[in-house]
Short mmCIF file of C-alpha atoms in Angstrom, two decimals:
data_model
loop_
_atom_site.label_atom_id
_atom_site.label_comp_id
_atom_site.label_asym_id
_atom_site.label_seq_id
_atom_site.Cartn_x
_atom_site.Cartn_y
_atom_site.Cartn_z
CA MET A 188 -28.54 -30.99 47.25
CA THR A 189 -25.40 -28.82 47.48
CA ALA A 190 -22.31 -30.43 45.85
CA PHE A 191 -18.98 -30.15 47.46
CA LEU A 192 -15.32 -30.27 46.78
CA PHE A 193 -12.81 -31.30 49.41
CA ILE A 194 -9.62 -29.32 49.34
CA GLY A 195 -6.60 -29.75 51.71
CA ASN A 196 -6.69 -31.20 55.15
CA SER A 197 -6.69 -29.64 58.69
CA SER A 198 -6.73 -30.84 62.35
CA SER A 199 -10.37 -31.11 62.22
CA GLY A 200 -10.39 -33.05 59.04
CA LYS A 201 -11.27 -32.23 55.45
CA ARG A 202 -12.58 -28.73 54.81
CA LYS A 203 -15.76 -28.54 52.63
CA LEU A 204 -16.25 -25.67 50.16
CA PRO A 205 -19.38 -25.64 47.89
CA LEU A 206 -18.89 -26.27 44.25
CA LEU A 207 -20.83 -23.06 43.27
CA LEU A 208 -18.79 -20.92 45.69
CA LEU A 209 -15.55 -22.11 44.20
CA ILE A 210 -16.74 -21.37 40.67
CA VAL A 211 -17.46 -17.85 41.80
CA CYS A 212 -14.12 -17.46 43.28
CA LEU A 213 -12.56 -18.78 40.24
CA LEU A 214 -14.64 -16.40 38.06
CA LEU A 215 -13.52 -13.73 40.57
CA LEU A 216 -9.74 -14.28 40.08
CA ALA A 217 -10.03 -14.29 36.41
CA ALA A 218 -11.73 -10.97 36.43
CA CYS A 219 -9.18 -9.50 38.71
CA SER A 220 -6.45 -11.03 36.33
CA VAL A 221 -8.38 -9.24 33.29
CA ASP A 222 -8.59 -5.98 35.26
CA LYS A 223 -4.95 -6.43 36.39
CA GLY A 224 -4.04 -6.60 32.53
CA LYS A 225 -6.04 -3.62 31.85
CA GLU A 226 -4.16 -1.39 34.06
CA ASP A 227 -1.65 -0.50 31.22
CA PHE A 228 -4.65 0.42 29.06
CA PRO A 229 -5.48 4.19 28.69
CA PRO A 230 -8.84 5.39 30.46
CA GLU A 231 -12.12 5.68 28.73
CA PRO A 232 -12.22 9.14 26.94
CA GLU A 233 -14.27 11.84 28.59
CA ASP A 234 -17.37 13.24 26.68
CA GLY A 235 -16.67 15.45 24.04
CA VAL A 236 -13.08 13.99 23.30
CA LEU A 237 -12.23 12.06 20.25
CA ILE A 238 -9.19 9.76 20.39
CA TYR A 239 -6.87 10.00 17.44
CA ALA A 240 -4.85 6.58 17.18
CA ALA A 241 -1.29 7.76 15.91
CA LEU A 242 0.82 4.66 14.65
CA ASN A 243 3.63 6.89 13.24
CA PRO A 244 5.64 9.43 15.43
CA VAL A 245 3.45 12.58 15.47
CA THR A 246 4.70 15.17 13.13
CA SER A 247 4.38 18.85 13.33
CA GLU A 248 1.94 18.63 10.50
CA VAL A 249 -0.35 16.27 12.42
CA GLN A 250 0.09 18.24 15.88
CA LYS A 251 -0.85 21.52 14.03
CA SER A 252 -3.86 19.95 12.36
CA VAL A 253 -5.25 18.57 15.66
CA ASP A 254 -4.44 22.10 17.46
CA ARG A 255 -6.12 23.81 14.97
CA PHE A 256 -9.23 21.68 15.15
CA ASN A 257 -9.26 21.96 18.95
CA GLU A 258 -9.09 26.01 18.79
CA ASN A 259 -12.03 25.88 16.49
CA HIS A 260 -14.25 23.78 18.52
CA THR A 261 -15.48 24.28 22.10
CA ASP A 262 -17.81 21.28 22.24
CA VAL A 263 -15.42 18.54 21.10
CA GLN A 264 -11.65 18.17 21.20
CA ILE A 265 -9.47 15.83 19.64
CA GLU A 266 -6.68 13.89 21.92
CA ILE A 267 -3.68 12.25 20.30
CA ARG A 268 -2.75 8.66 21.46
CA ASP A 269 0.56 7.51 20.56
CA TYR A 270 0.87 3.92 19.44
CA SER A 271 4.30 4.63 17.60
CA GLY A 272 6.41 3.47 20.36
CA GLU A 273 7.78 -0.20 21.09
CA GLY A 274 4.86 -2.52 21.43
CA GLY A 275 2.32 0.09 20.46
CA LEU A 276 1.02 -1.85 17.42
CA ASP A 277 0.35 -4.94 19.67
CA ARG A 278 -1.26 -2.66 22.30
CA LEU A 279 -3.55 -1.04 19.81
CA ARG A 280 -4.53 -4.62 18.54
CA THR A 281 -5.44 -5.94 21.93
CA GLU A 282 -7.44 -2.82 22.87
CA LEU A 283 -9.38 -3.41 19.33
CA VAL A 284 -10.23 -6.92 20.50
CA LEU A 285 -11.32 -5.97 23.95
CA GLY A 286 -13.67 -3.09 22.00
CA GLN A 287 -11.37 -0.05 23.10
CA VAL A 288 -11.76 1.39 19.58
CA PRO A 289 -10.35 4.71 18.92
CA ASP A 290 -12.43 7.30 17.30
CA ILE A 291 -9.78 8.26 14.37
CA ILE A 292 -7.16 5.52 13.42
CA GLU A 293 -4.13 5.95 11.16
CA MET A 294 -4.20 2.84 9.00
CA HIS A 295 -0.50 2.73 7.85
CA TYR A 296 2.56 2.15 9.80
CA LEU A 297 5.59 3.56 7.59
CA GLY A 298 8.21 1.78 9.54
CA ASN A 299 11.79 2.94 10.43
CA SER A 300 13.23 4.09 7.24
CA PRO A 301 16.29 6.25 7.36
CA ASP A 302 14.78 8.54 4.55
CA ARG A 303 11.86 9.32 7.27
CA THR A 304 13.84 10.37 10.04
CA GLY A 305 14.39 13.89 11.06
CA LYS A 306 13.21 17.12 13.21
CA ASN A 307 9.75 16.01 14.62
CA ASN A 308 9.88 13.08 12.02
CA ASP A 309 8.22 15.39 9.66
CA THR A 310 9.65 13.55 6.71
CA ILE A 311 6.92 10.88 7.28
CA LYS A 312 4.33 13.19 6.13
CA SER A 313 5.33 12.66 2.44
CA GLY A 314 4.61 8.75 2.64
CA ASN A 315 6.72 5.97 1.55
CA ILE A 316 8.13 7.44 -1.60
CA LYS A 317 11.10 5.15 -2.77
CA THR A 318 10.50 2.15 -0.36
CA TRP A 319 7.18 0.57 -1.47
CA LYS A 320 8.38 -2.68 -2.63
CA TYR A 321 8.96 -5.75 -0.62
CA THR A 322 12.48 -5.94 0.75
CA ASN A 323 14.65 -8.39 -0.98
CA SER A 324 18.16 -8.78 -1.73
CA ASN A 325 18.28 -7.50 -5.36
CA SER A 326 15.63 -4.91 -5.64
CA THR A 327 16.26 -1.23 -6.34
CA LEU A 328 13.07 -0.04 -4.71
CA LYS A 329 12.65 -1.62 -1.38
CA ARG A 330 10.26 -0.93 1.76
CA PRO A 331 11.46 -1.67 5.36
CA LYS A 332 10.39 -4.90 6.90
CA ASP A 333 8.80 -3.45 9.80
CA GLU A 334 6.35 -1.17 7.89
CA TYR A 335 2.47 -2.40 8.48
CA TRP A 336 -0.63 -1.85 6.87
CA MET A 337 -3.73 -2.36 9.06
CA PRO A 338 -6.14 -5.13 7.91
CA TYR A 339 -8.65 -2.47 6.90
CA ARG A 340 -10.90 -4.88 4.79
CA GLN A 341 -11.24 -7.46 7.57
CA MET A 342 -11.75 -4.56 10.11
CA ALA A 343 -14.63 -3.27 7.76
CA GLN A 344 -16.30 -6.60 7.23
CA LYS A 345 -16.39 -7.05 11.10
CA GLY A 346 -17.94 -3.78 11.59
CA TYR A 347 -15.02 -1.91 13.28
CA LEU A 348 -14.96 0.98 10.72
CA GLU A 349 -17.31 3.55 9.50
CA ASP A 350 -18.34 4.12 5.48
CA LEU A 351 -17.20 7.43 4.55
CA TRP A 352 -19.26 7.51 1.27
CA PRO A 353 -22.29 9.19 2.87
CA TYR A 354 -20.07 11.93 4.44
CA ILE A 355 -18.56 12.61 1.08
CA GLU A 356 -21.92 12.60 -0.56
CA ASN A 357 -23.49 14.98 2.12
CA ASP A 358 -20.44 17.25 2.17
CA PRO A 359 -21.53 20.52 0.24
CA LYS A 360 -17.90 21.25 -1.09
CA LEU A 361 -17.37 17.64 -2.10
CA GLY A 362 -19.88 14.87 -3.20
CA ARG A 363 -18.81 12.30 -5.60
CA ASP A 364 -18.30 14.85 -8.29
CA GLY A 365 -15.67 16.38 -6.25
CA VAL A 366 -13.16 13.71 -5.90
CA LEU A 367 -11.09 11.56 -8.20
CA MET A 368 -13.11 8.31 -8.12
CA PRO A 369 -10.93 5.46 -9.51
CA PRO A 370 -8.38 5.58 -6.29
CA LEU A 371 -11.49 5.70 -4.09
CA LYS A 372 -13.33 2.92 -6.01
CA ALA A 373 -10.19 0.73 -5.57
CA ALA A 374 -10.42 1.04 -1.84
CA GLU A 375 -13.86 0.10 -1.48
CA VAL A 376 -14.91 -3.08 0.52
CA ASN A 377 -18.41 -4.41 -0.80
CA GLY A 378 -19.11 -0.92 -1.99
CA GLY A 379 -18.31 1.06 1.21
CA LEU A 380 -15.16 3.37 1.67
CA TYR A 381 -13.43 2.74 4.87
CA LEU A 382 -10.47 4.81 4.70
CA LEU A 383 -9.26 8.25 3.26
CA PHE A 384 -6.05 9.16 1.65
CA MET A 385 -4.86 12.59 0.09
CA ASP A 386 -2.82 11.52 -2.79
CA VAL A 387 -1.67 8.34 -4.79
CA ARG A 388 0.77 7.12 -7.15
CA VAL A 389 0.41 4.23 -9.54
CA ASN A 390 2.62 1.23 -8.79
CA THR A 391 2.92 -0.94 -12.22
CA LEU A 392 5.19 -2.96 -14.36
CA MET A 393 6.21 -1.15 -17.63
CA GLY A 394 7.76 -2.06 -20.92
CA PRO A 395 8.46 -0.86 -24.45
CA GLU A 396 5.13 -0.59 -26.42
CA SER A 397 6.92 -2.51 -29.43
CA ILE A 398 7.21 -5.60 -27.43
CA VAL A 399 4.36 -5.64 -24.87
CA GLY A 400 1.74 -3.70 -26.93
CA ARG A 401 -0.60 -0.78 -25.97
CA ARG A 402 -2.35 -2.42 -22.85
CA TYR A 403 -2.99 -1.91 -19.18
CA SER A 404 -3.73 -5.50 -18.00
CA TRP A 405 -3.03 -9.02 -19.30
CA THR A 406 -3.14 -12.53 -17.81
CA LEU A 407 0.20 -14.90 -16.99
CA GLU A 408 -0.40 -16.67 -20.23
CA GLU A 409 -0.35 -13.27 -22.36
CA LEU A 410 2.82 -12.12 -20.56
CA LEU A 411 4.70 -15.48 -21.39
CA GLU A 412 3.20 -15.50 -25.01
CA THR A 413 4.73 -11.93 -25.32
CA TYR A 414 7.95 -13.07 -23.62
CA PHE A 415 8.47 -16.25 -25.94
CA SER A 416 8.31 -13.95 -28.85
CA MET A 417 11.17 -12.07 -27.81
CA GLN A 418 14.87 -12.79 -28.79
CA GLU A 419 16.57 -15.76 -27.28
CA ASP A 420 18.69 -14.18 -24.62
CA SER A 421 15.97 -12.22 -23.45
CA THR A 422 14.59 -11.80 -19.78
CA ILE A 423 11.30 -10.87 -18.20
CA LEU A 424 12.65 -8.78 -15.43
CA GLN A 425 16.21 -7.55 -14.88
CA TYR A 426 18.67 -10.17 -16.06
CA ASN A 427 19.99 -11.10 -12.47
CA ALA A 428 16.39 -11.47 -11.04
CA THR A 429 16.18 -14.65 -8.72
CA LYS A 430 12.96 -16.86 -7.67
CA GLN A 431 12.39 -14.59 -4.68
CA ASP A 432 12.61 -11.45 -7.06
CA VAL A 433 10.23 -12.48 -9.47
CA PHE A 434 7.81 -13.91 -6.62
CA PHE A 435 7.69 -10.56 -4.85
CA ASP A 436 7.99 -8.26 -7.78
CA LEU A 437 5.61 -10.10 -10.11
CA LEU A 438 3.40 -12.88 -8.73
CA CYS A 439 2.44 -11.86 -5.04
CA PHE A 440 0.03 -9.41 -5.95
CA SER A 441 -2.09 -12.13 -7.61
CA LEU A 442 -2.14 -14.27 -4.37
CA ASP A 443 -5.86 -13.14 -3.47
CA LYS A 444 -7.06 -14.75 -6.36
CA TYR A 445 -6.62 -17.98 -4.71
CA VAL A 446 -7.94 -17.30 -1.35
CA ASP A 447 -11.63 -16.64 -0.11
CA ARG A 448 -11.32 -14.63 3.07
CA ASN A 449 -15.03 -14.80 3.79
CA THR A 450 -14.95 -18.63 3.88
CA GLY A 451 -11.35 -18.99 5.07
CA SER A 452 -10.69 -21.47 1.94
CA CYS A 453 -8.13 -21.54 -0.77
CA SER A 454 -7.33 -23.07 -4.11
CA PHE A 455 -3.58 -23.42 -4.62
CA ASP A 456 -3.73 -26.63 -5.95
CA SER A 457 -5.02 -25.57 -9.13
CA LYS A 458 -3.43 -25.66 -12.71
CA GLU A 459 -3.21 -21.71 -12.54
CA PHE A 460 -1.14 -21.67 -9.39
CA ARG A 461 0.97 -24.60 -10.65
CA ASP A 462 1.73 -22.57 -13.95
CA LEU A 463 2.97 -19.74 -11.49
CA VAL A 464 5.39 -22.17 -9.57
CA ALA A 465 6.53 -23.56 -12.96
CA LEU A 466 7.47 -20.30 -13.81
CA LEU A 467 9.28 -19.30 -10.73
CA LYS A 468 11.43 -22.64 -11.18
CA CYS A 469 12.80 -21.28 -14.14
CA PHE A 470 14.70 -18.63 -12.25
CA PRO A 471 17.90 -19.14 -10.12
CA ASP A 472 18.11 -19.30 -6.35
CA GLU A 473 20.57 -16.70 -5.93
CA ALA A 474 21.98 -13.97 -8.11
CA ASP A 475 25.34 -13.09 -9.58
CA PHE A 476 26.49 -10.27 -7.29
CA ASP A 477 28.19 -7.88 -9.91
CA ARG A 478 29.38 -4.40 -8.84
CA PRO A 479 26.06 -2.08 -8.60
CA ASP A 480 27.50 0.26 -11.33
CA GLN A 481 28.21 -2.68 -13.76
CA MET A 482 24.85 -4.25 -13.01
CA ALA A 483 22.89 -0.72 -13.89
CA GLU A 484 24.99 -0.38 -17.09
CA GLU A 485 24.13 -4.00 -17.92
CA ARG A 486 20.34 -3.31 -17.25
CA MET A 487 20.34 -0.26 -19.15
CA GLU A 488 22.07 -1.96 -22.11
CA ARG A 489 19.49 -4.87 -22.31
CA ILE A 490 16.62 -2.48 -22.06
CA ARG A 491 17.84 -0.47 -24.73
CA THR A 492 18.54 -3.32 -26.94
CA GLY A 493 15.11 -4.94 -26.46
CA ARG A 494 16.23 -7.70 -24.30
CA GLN A 495 14.54 -6.89 -21.23
CA MET A 496 10.70 -7.25 -21.04
CA LEU A 497 9.49 -5.31 -17.94
CA GLU A 498 10.68 -3.11 -15.30
CA ALA A 499 8.93 -2.23 -11.89
CA THR A 500 7.93 1.65 -11.75
CA GLN A 501 6.07 3.97 -9.91
CA ILE A 502 4.01 6.70 -11.69
CA SER A 503 3.22 10.11 -9.99
CA TRP A 504 2.18 12.53 -12.51
CA PRO A 505 2.55 12.96 -16.51
CA GLN A 506 5.98 14.09 -16.61
CA ASP A 507 6.75 10.59 -15.28
CA LEU A 508 5.46 9.00 -18.61
CA ILE A 509 7.89 10.73 -20.87
CA CYS A 510 10.60 9.86 -18.62
CA ARG A 511 9.68 6.14 -18.85
CA ASP A 512 9.69 6.62 -22.58
CA GLY A 513 13.44 7.99 -22.39
CA LEU A 514 14.30 4.84 -20.70
CA TRP A 515 12.94 2.44 -23.27
CA GLY A 516 13.87 4.69 -26.11
CA GLU A 517 10.50 4.72 -27.24
CA ARG A 518 6.90 4.97 -25.99
CA ALA A 519 6.47 3.11 -22.69
CA ALA A 520 3.14 0.87 -22.09
CA PHE A 521 2.15 -0.03 -18.59
CA PRO A 522 0.36 -3.43 -18.62
CA GLY A 523 0.91 -3.74 -14.77
CA TYR A 524 1.18 -7.29 -12.98
CA PRO A 525 -0.44 -10.33 -14.62
CA THR A 526 -3.88 -11.27 -12.99
CA THR A 527 -5.59 -14.37 -13.31
CA ASP A 528 -8.59 -13.05 -15.24
CA GLY A 529 -6.77 -10.58 -17.17
CA SER A 530 -8.17 -7.51 -14.96
CA SER A 531 -6.20 -4.69 -14.29
CA GLY A 532 -2.72 -5.30 -12.56
CA ASN A 533 -2.09 -1.81 -11.60
CA PHE A 534 -2.32 -0.34 -7.96
CA PHE A 535 -2.97 2.86 -6.43
CA TYR A 536 -0.35 3.41 -3.93
CA PRO A 537 -1.79 5.74 -1.22
CA MET A 538 0.54 8.56 -0.05
CA GLY A 539 0.92 10.41 3.34
CA ASN A 540 -1.61 9.86 6.18
CA ILE A 541 -4.45 7.29 5.90
CA LEU A 542 -7.24 7.81 8.09
CA SER A 543 -10.29 5.89 9.08
CA MET A 544 -13.31 6.50 11.42
CA SER A 545 -14.51 3.99 13.78
CA SER A 546 -18.15 2.96 13.65
CA THR A 547 -18.25 3.62 17.35
CA CYS A 548 -17.12 7.00 17.14
CA GLN A 549 -19.06 9.05 19.64
CA ASN A 550 -19.17 12.18 17.25
CA LYS A 551 -18.95 11.11 13.61
CA GLU A 552 -19.61 14.49 12.32
CA ALA A 553 -16.87 15.99 14.12
CA ALA A 554 -14.53 13.40 13.26
CA TRP A 555 -15.48 13.62 9.54
CA GLU A 556 -14.57 17.44 9.89
CA TYR A 557 -11.10 16.27 10.58
CA ILE A 558 -10.81 13.54 8.30
CA ARG A 559 -12.09 15.56 5.08
CA ASP A 560 -9.02 17.82 5.31
CA LEU A 561 -7.51 14.97 3.36
CA ILE A 562 -9.51 15.44 0.24
CA LYS A 563 -10.27 19.33 0.59
CA PRO A 564 -9.09 21.49 -2.27
CA ARG A 565 -5.55 22.73 -1.41
CA ARG A 566 -4.79 25.01 -4.47
CA ASP A 567 -6.23 28.18 -5.55
CA LYS A 568 -6.53 28.66 -9.41
CA ARG A 569 -5.65 32.18 -9.19
CA HIS A 570 -2.11 31.02 -7.63
CA ALA A 571 -1.88 27.80 -9.74
CA MET A 572 1.16 29.30 -11.70
CA ASN A 573 2.92 29.55 -8.69
CA THR A 574 2.06 26.55 -6.43
CA ILE A 575 1.39 23.93 -9.04
CA VAL A 576 4.97 22.48 -9.07
CA PRO A 577 4.75 21.19 -5.27
CA PHE A 578 2.33 18.46 -6.61
CA VAL A 579 4.42 15.16 -6.49
CA SER A 580 1.77 12.66 -6.33
CA THR A 581 -1.81 12.77 -7.80
CA PRO A 582 -4.42 14.54 -5.50
CA VAL A 583 -7.78 12.62 -4.84
CA ASN A 584 -9.60 16.10 -4.70
CA LEU A 585 -10.79 16.62 -8.20
CA HIS A 586 -10.42 20.38 -8.36
CA ASP A 587 -6.89 19.79 -7.38
CA TYR A 588 -6.48 17.11 -9.95
CA GLU A 589 -7.59 19.33 -12.73
CA LEU A 590 -5.00 21.91 -11.83
CA PHE A 591 -2.43 19.53 -11.48
CA ILE A 592 -2.94 18.08 -15.08
CA TRP A 593 -3.22 21.77 -16.29
CA GLY A 594 -0.13 22.65 -14.63
CA ASN A 595 1.81 19.71 -15.92
CA LEU A 596 0.71 20.15 -19.48
CA VAL A 597 0.76 23.97 -19.70
CA TYR A 598 2.73 25.69 -17.03
CA LEU A 599 5.56 23.41 -16.99
CA THR A 600 5.99 23.17 -20.68
CA GLU A 601 5.76 27.12 -21.06
CA GLN A 602 8.51 27.29 -18.31
CA CYS A 603 10.67 24.71 -20.31
CA ILE A 604 10.50 26.80 -23.31
CA LYS A 605 11.09 30.13 -21.53
CA ASN A 606 14.15 28.86 -19.69
CA ASN A 607 15.69 26.85 -22.35
CA PRO A 608 14.37 27.73 -25.80
CA GLU A 609 17.04 25.70 -27.69
CA ASN A 610 16.66 22.61 -25.51
CA PRO A 611 13.60 23.14 -23.45
CA THR A 612 13.51 19.26 -22.14
CA LEU A 613 16.83 20.01 -20.10
CA PHE A 614 14.69 22.23 -17.95
CA VAL A 615 12.52 19.28 -16.90
CA THR A 616 13.75 17.32 -13.87
CA PRO A 617 15.83 14.19 -15.07
CA TRP A 618 14.76 10.80 -13.77
CA LYS A 619 17.47 8.24 -12.42
CA PRO A 620 15.95 4.79 -12.71
CA PHE A 621 18.41 2.78 -10.94
CA ASP A 622 20.46 3.51 -7.96
CA TYR A 623 23.62 3.66 -10.18
CA GLY A 624 24.01 4.73 -13.70
CA PRO A 625 22.89 7.54 -15.84
CA GLU A 626 20.14 9.94 -15.31
CA ILE A 627 17.15 9.87 -17.94
CA HIS A 628 15.84 12.95 -19.50
CA PRO A 629 12.37 13.11 -21.09
CA MET A 630 12.45 12.68 -24.86
CA ALA A 631 10.13 15.52 -25.52
CA LEU A 632 7.74 18.25 -23.95
CA LEU A 633 4.63 17.11 -22.42
CA THR A 634 1.74 17.11 -25.10
CA GLU A 635 -2.13 16.83 -24.87
CA GLU A 636 -1.73 13.27 -25.88
CA ASP A 637 0.51 12.64 -22.70
CA GLY A 638 -2.32 14.04 -20.59
CA GLU A 639 -4.75 11.55 -22.15
CA ARG A 640 -2.12 8.72 -21.52
CA PHE A 641 -1.93 9.75 -17.76
CA GLN A 642 -5.74 9.75 -17.48
CA ALA A 643 -5.95 6.23 -19.29
CA LEU A 644 -3.55 4.90 -16.68
CA ILE A 645 -5.71 6.43 -13.68
CA ASP A 646 -8.91 5.13 -15.05
CA ASN A 647 -7.09 1.46 -15.89
CA THR A 648 -5.85 1.24 -12.44
CA THR A 649 -8.48 -0.70 -10.32
CA GLN A 650 -6.67 -2.01 -7.36
CA LEU A 651 -5.51 -0.64 -4.13
CA TYR A 652 -1.96 -1.43 -2.84
CA TRP A 653 -2.57 -2.87 0.45
CA PRO A 654 0.07 -5.73 0.96
CA ASP A 655 -0.56 -8.76 3.33
CA ASP A 656 3.03 -9.64 3.89
CA ASP A 657 1.86 -12.54 6.20
CA LEU A 658 0.17 -14.19 3.37
CA SER A 659 2.93 -13.65 0.96
CA GLY A 660 5.51 -15.08 3.50
CA ILE A 661 3.31 -18.05 4.09
CA VAL A 662 3.31 -19.03 0.54
CA TRP A 663 6.96 -18.12 -0.02
CA GLU A 664 8.08 -20.19 2.91
CA ALA A 665 5.79 -23.33 1.76
CA LEU A 666 7.23 -23.29 -1.68
CA GLY A 667 10.90 -23.24 -0.42
CA PRO A 668 11.24 -27.32 0.15
CA TYR A 669 9.73 -27.86 -3.37
CA PHE A 670 12.37 -25.64 -4.90
CA ALA A 671 15.20 -27.23 -2.89
CA GLY A 672 13.84 -30.79 -4.18
CA ASP A 673 12.94 -31.83 -0.64
CA LYS A 674 9.19 -32.15 -1.34
CA PRO A 675 7.10 -33.01 -4.37
CA LEU A 676 4.67 -30.50 -5.61
CA ASP A 677 1.57 -32.24 -4.68
CA ASP A 678 2.45 -32.34 -1.14
CA THR A 679 3.90 -28.85 -1.21
CA LEU A 680 0.42 -27.42 -2.58
CA GLN A 681 -1.60 -29.61 -0.17
CA LEU A 682 0.64 -28.21 2.77
CA LEU A 683 0.08 -24.65 1.42
CA ASP A 684 -3.42 -25.08 1.16
CA ASN A 685 -3.59 -26.23 4.93
CA ARG A 686 -1.29 -23.65 6.19
CA VAL A 687 -3.05 -20.67 4.20
CA SER A 688 -6.84 -21.83 5.35
CA LEU A 689 -5.46 -21.86 9.00
CA TYR A 690 -4.19 -18.28 8.50
CA LEU A 691 -7.35 -17.33 6.86
CA ASN A 692 -9.45 -18.63 9.60
CA GLU A 693 -7.48 -16.95 12.30
CA GLN A 694 -8.07 -13.70 10.66
CA LYS A 695 -11.94 -14.02 10.54
#
């Protein structure tokens, strides 16, 4: 028997509409609504066209690389789809959810930083050089709030991205023996490699070797034990560091230790995290706002007199090691950020363009041919003497890496001696550790031992810098009422567990 719904009135009485027909009408209306929403979406690409999703303003360098690829291929073409404008990131997210996945995707939006604006936005190609840390009120190294890192680990686990290891292994000019393994191993998700980048730098915490020891990792307990052995008026970080500084500069890198992204569970109500909160509570809510030049002088004085234990820094090449030695007035150590299990707390910061290939890419070999340009050799050994200096970050291509190390240890040293035989270190570019204050000159020329130190730092860096600002923000916001005295710690941690679990399950 057919069911009916009665709707409205008419002169002939109630109009009857079959329930099944009504459901069909509602479904059609919903479909029309979805179709209408898709009107703003780009059309499906034609056969033989690969879509390149540009999160950042398209530089002339990217445009030239695409044009060069298209000129050399008649059977397949790359089309750039620009998502860098207002609402572009949200549009890309929506398309991904609806299954409209670009073939090649930029995975890092660099944000609107003044140091990356200019003609054709070409300065964006160098990556985020000075602005890699979370933006806060007292940090000398900041990154823009609108910077965005695509959630590549979740995208890989959900099957959106293609594993690039097989392509590297089958590439006759690369293979695993042709790449610098530590940065790529750090980027793996369950043994797969789902993004690629050209260069890296190492984000780390450094300190004087006489205080922190010769190490590349430590736990929070080891950090505190070292700190308590220092003189009475010493500080862990800069003397006017706040709770917010310590959280974002020291502790937020360990938050993943308390979450399980696969199950959506977390364990902030634990002894380890309670210890972190107790450490944070020792720092002031606000800093003393000294004049910047006075603050730099105070920091330098405390560093040189052994009353500051750690300073955040970024290492790009071997010369940076002797510059950091110059800051402390002795050999620098790089223990990194404390971790729960004592594993490496140093991070590879990927530089420049970062690309992934979608698992639904219609021509994966062609897409790989374009993406592989990121890690192909860029230097010819015959011209290394003239071209080694432009390396300002550590290359992922192993051939270039070996030239990079050789150029630093041999070529640069020879040039120093040649140009300044009486004081060759003055030829080496000095380093300015703070926005204000003096420049630091290297204490000595580079030696083979410095090359070994640099290699050891690379080998002992096991994590990829890929922040989850949403997670950090949730944790910091939840701790606020406790630090203000408005909520007990037990209630705070319970609320934190609930909020983070909700966030994790939304991301699944």
